Short mmCIF file of C-alpha atoms and ligand atoms in Angstrom, two decimals:
data_model
loop_
_atom_site.label_atom_id
_atom_site.label_comp_id
_atom_site.label_asym_id
_atom_site.label_seq_id
_atom_site.Cartn_x
_atom_site.Cartn_y
_atom_site.Cartn_z
CA MET A 1 0.00 0.00 0.00
CA ALA A 2 1.39 3.38 -1.00
CA LEU A 3 1.85 5.60 2.00
CA LEU A 4 0.13 8.92 2.46
CA ILE A 5 2.19 11.55 0.72
CA GLY A 6 1.88 15.03 2.15
CA SER A 7 -1.39 15.66 3.97
CA ARG A 8 -3.88 15.06 1.14
CA LYS A 9 -6.54 12.59 2.09
CA LYS A 10 -6.88 9.45 -0.06
CA ARG A 11 -9.98 9.42 -2.23
CA THR A 12 -11.91 6.44 -0.92
CA ALA A 13 -14.94 4.44 -2.09
CA VAL A 14 -16.97 2.35 0.35
CA PHE A 15 -18.92 -0.64 -1.01
CA ILE A 16 -22.02 -1.78 0.88
CA SER A 17 -24.95 -4.17 0.48
CA GLY A 18 -26.99 -3.66 3.63
CA LYS A 19 -27.34 -1.63 6.81
CA GLY A 20 -24.16 0.37 6.40
CA SER A 21 -23.22 0.76 10.05
CA ASN A 22 -19.55 0.35 9.12
CA LEU A 23 -20.02 2.92 6.38
CA LYS A 24 -21.41 5.36 8.93
CA SER A 25 -18.48 4.82 11.26
CA LEU A 26 -16.01 5.25 8.37
CA ILE A 27 -17.69 8.50 7.30
CA LYS A 28 -17.45 9.83 10.86
CA PHE A 29 -13.80 8.78 10.99
CA SER A 30 -13.05 10.36 7.60
CA LYS A 31 -14.17 13.74 8.91
CA LYS A 32 -11.54 13.75 11.65
CA LYS A 33 -8.41 15.76 11.05
CA LYS A 34 -6.14 12.77 11.72
CA SER A 35 -7.99 10.60 9.21
CA PRO A 36 -6.02 9.79 6.02
CA ILE A 37 -9.17 9.17 3.96
CA SER A 38 -11.94 11.16 2.38
CA ILE A 39 -15.01 9.21 1.28
CA CYS A 40 -15.94 10.36 -2.21
CA LEU A 41 -18.13 7.52 -3.43
CA ILE A 42 -20.54 4.94 -2.02
CA VAL A 43 -21.15 1.88 -4.18
CA SER A 44 -23.88 -0.68 -3.67
CA ASN A 45 -25.04 -3.80 -5.49
CA ASN A 46 -28.45 -3.36 -3.86
CA TYR A 47 -30.63 -0.34 -4.46
CA LYS A 48 -32.58 -1.27 -1.28
CA ALA A 49 -29.48 -1.15 0.93
CA LYS A 50 -30.44 0.79 4.05
CA GLY A 51 -26.94 2.24 4.27
CA LEU A 52 -27.51 4.27 1.11
CA ILE A 53 -29.28 6.77 3.34
CA TYR A 54 -25.83 7.94 4.50
CA ALA A 55 -25.08 9.11 0.98
CA ASN A 56 -27.98 11.57 1.32
CA ILE A 57 -27.27 12.52 4.93
CA PHE A 58 -23.58 13.22 4.32
CA LYS A 59 -23.95 14.37 0.71
CA ILE A 60 -21.67 11.73 -0.77
CA LYS A 61 -22.02 10.56 -4.36
CA LYS A 62 -23.61 7.10 -4.65
CA LYS A 63 -23.72 4.57 -7.47
CA ILE A 64 -25.81 1.42 -7.58
CA PHE A 65 -24.81 -1.46 -9.83
CA SER A 66 -26.81 -4.63 -10.32
CA PHE A 67 -24.29 -7.46 -10.45
CA LYS A 68 -26.41 -9.72 -12.67
CA ASN A 69 -23.92 -9.50 -15.52
CA LYS A 70 -20.72 -9.32 -13.52
CA ILE A 71 -18.21 -8.84 -16.35
CA PHE A 72 -20.20 -6.00 -17.88
CA VAL A 73 -20.98 -4.36 -14.53
CA GLU A 74 -17.44 -4.52 -13.22
CA LYS A 75 -16.23 -2.78 -16.39
CA LYS A 76 -18.62 0.10 -15.68
CA LEU A 77 -17.66 0.08 -12.02
CA ILE A 78 -13.93 0.23 -12.76
CA SER A 79 -14.41 3.21 -15.05
CA GLU A 80 -16.59 4.95 -12.43
CA LEU A 81 -13.90 4.41 -9.81
CA LYS A 82 -11.18 5.68 -12.16
CA LYS A 83 -13.30 8.69 -13.15
CA ASN A 84 -13.62 9.55 -9.46
CA LYS A 85 -9.86 9.04 -8.96
CA ILE A 86 -10.49 6.48 -6.23
CA GLU A 87 -7.29 5.43 -4.46
CA LEU A 88 -8.68 3.13 -1.75
CA ILE A 89 -11.70 0.80 -1.67
CA CYS A 90 -13.24 -0.29 1.64
CA LEU A 91 -15.64 -3.21 1.45
CA ALA A 92 -18.07 -2.85 4.35
CA GLY A 93 -20.68 -5.58 4.31
CA PHE A 94 -20.43 -5.86 0.52
CA MET A 95 -21.87 -9.26 -0.37
CA GLU A 96 -20.59 -9.73 -3.93
CA ILE A 97 -17.38 -11.51 -4.80
CA LEU A 98 -15.21 -9.29 -6.97
CA SER A 99 -13.42 -10.87 -9.92
CA ASN A 100 -9.65 -11.29 -10.16
CA HIS A 101 -9.70 -8.80 -12.99
CA PHE A 102 -11.31 -6.16 -10.75
CA ILE A 103 -8.95 -6.90 -7.86
CA LYS A 104 -5.89 -6.63 -10.14
CA ASN A 105 -7.05 -3.17 -11.22
CA PHE A 106 -6.84 -1.99 -7.61
CA SER A 107 -4.09 -4.26 -6.40
CA GLY A 108 -3.22 -3.67 -2.73
CA LYS A 109 -5.87 -0.98 -2.49
CA ILE A 110 -8.94 -2.99 -1.45
CA LEU A 111 -9.72 -3.66 2.20
CA ASN A 112 -12.48 -5.80 3.72
CA ILE A 113 -13.95 -6.29 7.16
CA HIS A 114 -15.09 -9.76 8.14
CA PRO A 115 -16.99 -10.76 11.31
CA SER A 116 -14.70 -13.57 12.48
CA LEU A 117 -11.16 -14.19 13.60
CA LEU A 118 -9.79 -15.06 10.17
CA PRO A 119 -8.50 -17.47 8.93
CA LYS A 120 -11.30 -19.14 10.92
CA TYR A 121 -14.86 -18.93 9.60
CA LYS A 122 -14.43 -17.46 6.14
CA GLY A 123 -17.58 -16.90 4.12
CA LEU A 124 -21.17 -16.42 5.23
CA ASN A 125 -23.19 -17.12 8.41
CA THR A 126 -20.11 -16.82 10.59
CA HIS A 127 -21.91 -16.25 13.91
CA ASP A 128 -24.14 -19.32 13.55
CA ARG A 129 -21.15 -21.49 12.71
CA VAL A 130 -19.05 -20.09 15.56
CA LEU A 131 -21.85 -20.78 18.08
CA LYS A 132 -22.46 -24.26 16.72
CA LYS A 133 -18.77 -25.09 17.24
CA LYS A 134 -19.08 -23.82 20.84
CA GLU A 135 -16.14 -21.44 20.41
CA LYS A 136 -15.15 -19.39 23.45
CA TYR A 137 -14.08 -16.40 21.37
CA SER A 138 -14.93 -14.79 18.09
CA GLY A 139 -14.17 -11.35 16.70
CA CYS A 140 -13.55 -9.35 13.57
CA THR A 141 -10.76 -8.88 11.07
CA VAL A 142 -9.74 -6.17 8.61
CA HIS A 143 -7.66 -7.55 5.75
CA TYR A 144 -6.44 -6.79 2.25
CA VAL A 145 -8.54 -8.35 -0.50
CA ASN A 146 -6.82 -10.80 -2.83
CA SER A 147 -8.15 -13.37 -5.26
CA ARG A 148 -8.99 -15.90 -2.52
CA LEU A 149 -12.11 -15.36 -0.41
CA ASP A 150 -11.39 -13.72 2.98
CA ALA A 151 -7.76 -14.80 2.70
CA GLY A 152 -5.77 -11.61 2.05
CA ARG A 153 -3.10 -10.30 4.44
CA ILE A 154 -4.55 -9.46 7.85
CA ILE A 155 -4.16 -5.86 9.01
CA LEU A 156 -5.90 -5.92 12.41
CA GLN A 157 -8.12 -8.18 14.47
CA LYS A 158 -10.19 -7.79 17.62
CA LYS A 159 -11.19 -10.71 19.78
CA VAL A 160 -14.47 -10.80 21.75
CA LYS A 161 -15.53 -13.28 24.40
CA ILE A 162 -18.66 -15.30 23.74
CA SER A 163 -21.10 -15.21 26.67
CA GLU A 164 -22.95 -18.23 28.00
CA ASN A 165 -26.32 -17.44 26.48
CA GLU A 166 -24.97 -15.83 23.34
CA THR A 167 -27.22 -15.82 20.30
CA SER A 168 -26.25 -15.09 16.75
CA LYS A 169 -27.98 -11.73 17.09
CA SER A 170 -26.27 -10.71 20.32
CA LEU A 171 -22.89 -11.85 18.99
CA SER A 172 -23.39 -9.91 15.79
CA ARG A 173 -24.25 -6.78 17.80
CA LYS A 174 -21.21 -7.24 20.03
CA ILE A 175 -18.85 -7.77 17.10
CA LEU A 176 -20.29 -4.90 15.03
CA LYS A 177 -19.52 -2.52 17.88
CA GLU A 178 -15.89 -3.61 17.67
CA GLU A 179 -15.89 -3.44 13.86
CA HIS A 180 -16.75 0.25 14.06
CA LYS A 181 -13.48 0.88 15.90
CA LEU A 182 -11.36 -1.72 14.11
CA TYR A 183 -11.86 -0.45 10.54
CA PRO A 184 -10.66 3.11 11.28
CA ASN A 185 -7.75 1.73 13.30
CA ALA A 186 -6.76 -0.58 10.44
CA ILE A 187 -6.80 2.37 8.04
CA LEU A 188 -4.58 4.38 10.38
CA LYS A 189 -2.26 1.38 10.56
CA ILE A 190 -1.82 0.96 6.80
CA PHE A 191 -0.90 4.61 6.50
CA ASN A 192 1.53 4.28 9.41
CA LEU A 193 -0.49 6.73 11.51
C1 LIG B 1 -20.56 -6.65 9.15
O1 LIG B 1 -20.64 -7.46 10.28
C2 LIG B 1 -19.42 -7.11 8.25
O2 LIG B 1 -18.32 -7.59 8.96
C3 LIG B 1 -20.10 -8.23 7.51
O3 LIG B 1 -21.39 -7.73 7.21
C4 LIG B 1 -21.78 -6.83 8.24
C5 LIG B 1 -22.22 -5.53 7.59
O4 LIG B 1 -22.79 -4.68 8.54
N1 LIG B 1 -19.38 -8.56 6.31
C6 LIG B 1 -19.32 -9.78 5.82
O5 LIG B 1 -19.91 -10.73 6.32
C7 LIG B 1 -18.48 -9.93 4.57
N2 LIG B 1 -18.26 -11.30 4.27
P1 LIG B 1 -23.06 -3.14 8.18
O6 LIG B 1 -23.79 -3.11 6.84
O7 LIG B 1 -23.92 -2.63 9.31
O8 LIG B 1 -21.72 -2.45 8.11
#
């Protein structure tokens, strides 16, 4: 990852599919003086994503792409990102798998947050699987995105203890709270701040 040169904030796009609570926390973070990023674009594969509301609230450009024809859509998406001079992409609850071609176009510049202690529990339904295995701990991970699912270099992780009567919902709430701190901290870390 190229380091921050001078004090200009990196033009960042956040990709979402749902609620967008990580997006909200990243927007709040981006407005801080110490933050190395400025969020210039919100991308969603789902026009019903609740998180799109933050584009209106914070007056950030948004673009919605249906991923039905992935090759065609990714071409349009890449040119939109280039047009907006995007330098960093943060996946935040984005539920599409990006192609190798897309990832190569932004090599080393795509981050993801995942609600488990990677490399454990890659993929979907992490909380259910963690509880089924009777794990004592779970957590969240921010990592670089490479061509293998949830397997890029880990930047930061936060561990949380699983309570006795934990449910998937309570665990998700507990982990999300940590995600909101972990993503900004991971961004500070990659810029050596
Ligand atoms: C978060 O828990 C994030 O880690 C997870 O989706 C949730 C999105 O919440 N991402 C994945 O599972 C990616 N595989 P949000 O829309 O409120 O930020």
